[in-house]
Amino acid sequence: MTAPEIPRPIPGARLLFSLDPSVSHLNHGSFGALPISVQRAQQRLRDEVEANPLRFYGSGLMDRIVHTRRHLAAFLGADPDGSALVPNTTAAVSLILQSVGLRAADEVLLTDHAYGAVTMAVRRQCRRSGATARTVAVPLGAAAADVTARIRAALRPGRTRLLVVDQVASATAALFPVREIVAAAREHDIPVLVDAAHVPGMLPVDVSAIGADFWVGNLHKWGWAPRGTALLTVAPAWRRRIDPLVVSWEHDEGFPLSVEFQGTIDYTSWLAAPAGVFALRTLGLEAVREHNVALAAYGQRVVGEALGLAPADLPGPGGPGVSMRVVPLPAGLASTPPEALELRLRIADKLAAEVAVNAWGGRGLLRLSAQIYNRPEDYHLLAERLPALIREMRR
Ligand SMILES: Cc1ncc(COP(=O)(O)O)c(C=O)c1O
C-alpha cells in the first residue's frame, strides 16, 4: 500500500479548544466541540442576561436575533428573509413535516442513509396523516450520477409529497449531489427537504443555488457555534404555510419570526454563533477544510489498514470536501444498533477514543471525523489498539 500523505497540522490549533487531552476526540461530527473563544462569547452573553434579565429579553432581543440570522444566512448563501434560526435539524424536520400538509394518499420518500431521528419523525407524521414512508436504497460509495438516477427513478409523481435527502449523511458520511437531486424532483413538482446537518462550516455552500424547498444545517457541528444553533431556509412558495411547533408572541408576524421567537428560552447560543464563524475565518476556512478532509482520509486509511482493509475496500465520500470517513467493520460486528452502541462505548472506555459506530445495511460502520484539534497520532493509536479489542469482543 502506498503510504497516505500525512496532513500538516495547523499550528496552535489544538490550544483553541478545551478538550480533554487524554482522549482521542474522533467524533466531531456528532456534537461538535467549541473553541474557547466561542465559549467565552456565550458566557459574556449569559453574564449580560443575569445582570439584567428584563433588559435582555425586553429590549432589542428580536433585533439581535434578526442580525444574527442575517450574518449566518450570508455565511451560507441563504436568503436571510427566508431563513429562520432554529435549535437544531431535528426541530426543523418536525416543523417542515407538520407544515407540508400530508394526506392519506401521499408518501414521503427517504433514502436508506437518512438520520435515524429524521426517519422516526417522518414515520410519526405519516402515521398521523395516513401517508406512507418509503425508502430508496443508495449503495455505499455510489457515484453521484448513480445516486441521482436511483432517487429520480424512485420518485412517484402525484404520490410523492416530500423527498428527504441528506447533503452529508450521518452513518455513512456520504455526500449527496443535492443540487442535481433537487432539479430531478423539480421536474415533477416534488418538494425536497435537504438535511444538511453537517454542512455549515464543513463544506462551502450556496444554499440559494441548491434551490431546495427546505434546507436545514446545524451551525453547532462544523460551524463551531454553541449547541442549539441551526439555520432553516424555506423557499418563497412555502413561507406562508410554515406552521410553528411552538406558538408564541411573534406568531402573527409569520415566518421567520414566528418560528424564531419561542418565549423565554436561552438565546445566547444563537447570539454567540457568529463568534464560531469568526474563529473559522480567522484560521482560514480553506486551510481548516483542507486539513480536515486530508486528515479524515488519512485516518480512514490507517484504521482501515489495521483492520486488514485495502484502499479499494474503503468507501469514499462520493465527492470532495467531507471531513468524515467510514471504515467498514468485520462482518457480524456492530451490525445491529445495540451492538454498535456497545462497541462505541467499549472503544471509549478501553481505548480512550471517541468515535461513531453505526449499524447500516446490516454492517457495522466506524465513522472517523477530523477536526483541527486532531493529529495523525490519534488515528495511529486507535489503529494500534482496535484489532485486539475486536478480537477480545469476538471471543
Ligand atoms: C444527517 C443528520 N441529520 C440530523 C441530525 C440531528 O442533528 P441535531 O441533533 O442537531 O438535531 C444529525 C446529527 O448528527 C445528522 O447527522
PDB file of C-alpha atoms in Angstrom, residues 84 95-96 98-100 213-214 232-235 237-245 251 254-256 258-259:
ATOM      1  CA  ALA A  84     -35.044  31.111  10.486  1.00  0.00           C
ATOM      2  CA  LEU A  95     -41.609  21.703  11.716  1.00  0.00           C
ATOM      3  CA  ILE A  96     -41.487  21.010   7.988  1.00  0.00           C
ATOM      4  CA  GLN A  98     -46.062  19.460  10.223  1.00  0.00           C
ATOM      5  CA  SER A  99     -46.231  22.210   7.593  1.00  0.00           C
ATOM      6  CA  VAL A 100     -46.359  20.291   4.307  1.00  0.00           C
ATOM      7  CA  ASP A 213     -37.884  23.861  -0.840  1.00  0.00           C
ATOM      8  CA  PHE A 214     -36.409  23.333   2.620  1.00  0.00           C
ATOM      9  CA  LEU A 232     -33.601  26.568   8.251  1.00  0.00           C
ATOM     10  CA  THR A 233     -34.221  28.066   4.810  1.00  0.00           C
ATOM     11  CA  VAL A 234     -37.644  27.857   3.201  1.00  0.00           C
ATOM     12  CA  ALA A 235     -38.473  28.603  -0.448  1.00  0.00           C
ATOM     13  CA  ALA A 237     -43.840  29.437  -2.001  1.00  0.00           C
ATOM     14  CA  TRP A 238     -43.839  27.681   1.376  1.00  0.00           C
ATOM     15  CA  ARG A 239     -43.194  30.519   3.790  1.00  0.00           C
ATOM     16  CA  ARG A 240     -46.827  31.347   4.463  1.00  0.00           C
ATOM     17  CA  ARG A 241     -47.570  27.697   5.128  1.00  0.00           C
ATOM     18  CA  ILE A 242     -44.992  27.235   7.854  1.00  0.00           C
ATOM     19  CA  ASP A 243     -46.853  26.110  10.956  1.00  0.00           C
ATOM     20  CA  PRO A 244     -44.629  26.692  14.031  1.00  0.00           C
ATOM     21  CA  LEU A 245     -44.255  23.845  16.503  1.00  0.00           C
ATOM     22  CA  HIS A 251     -46.812  34.063  15.747  1.00  0.00           C
ATOM     23  CA  GLY A 254     -45.334  34.830  10.096  1.00  0.00           C
ATOM     24  CA  PHE A 255     -42.128  33.093   9.025  1.00  0.00           C
ATOM     25  CA  PRO A 256     -39.344  33.503  10.089  1.00  0.00           C
ATOM     26  CA  SER A 258     -42.996  33.110  14.177  1.00  0.00           C
ATOM     27  CA  VAL A 259     -40.541  30.214  14.284  1.00  0.00           C
TER      28      VAL A 259
END
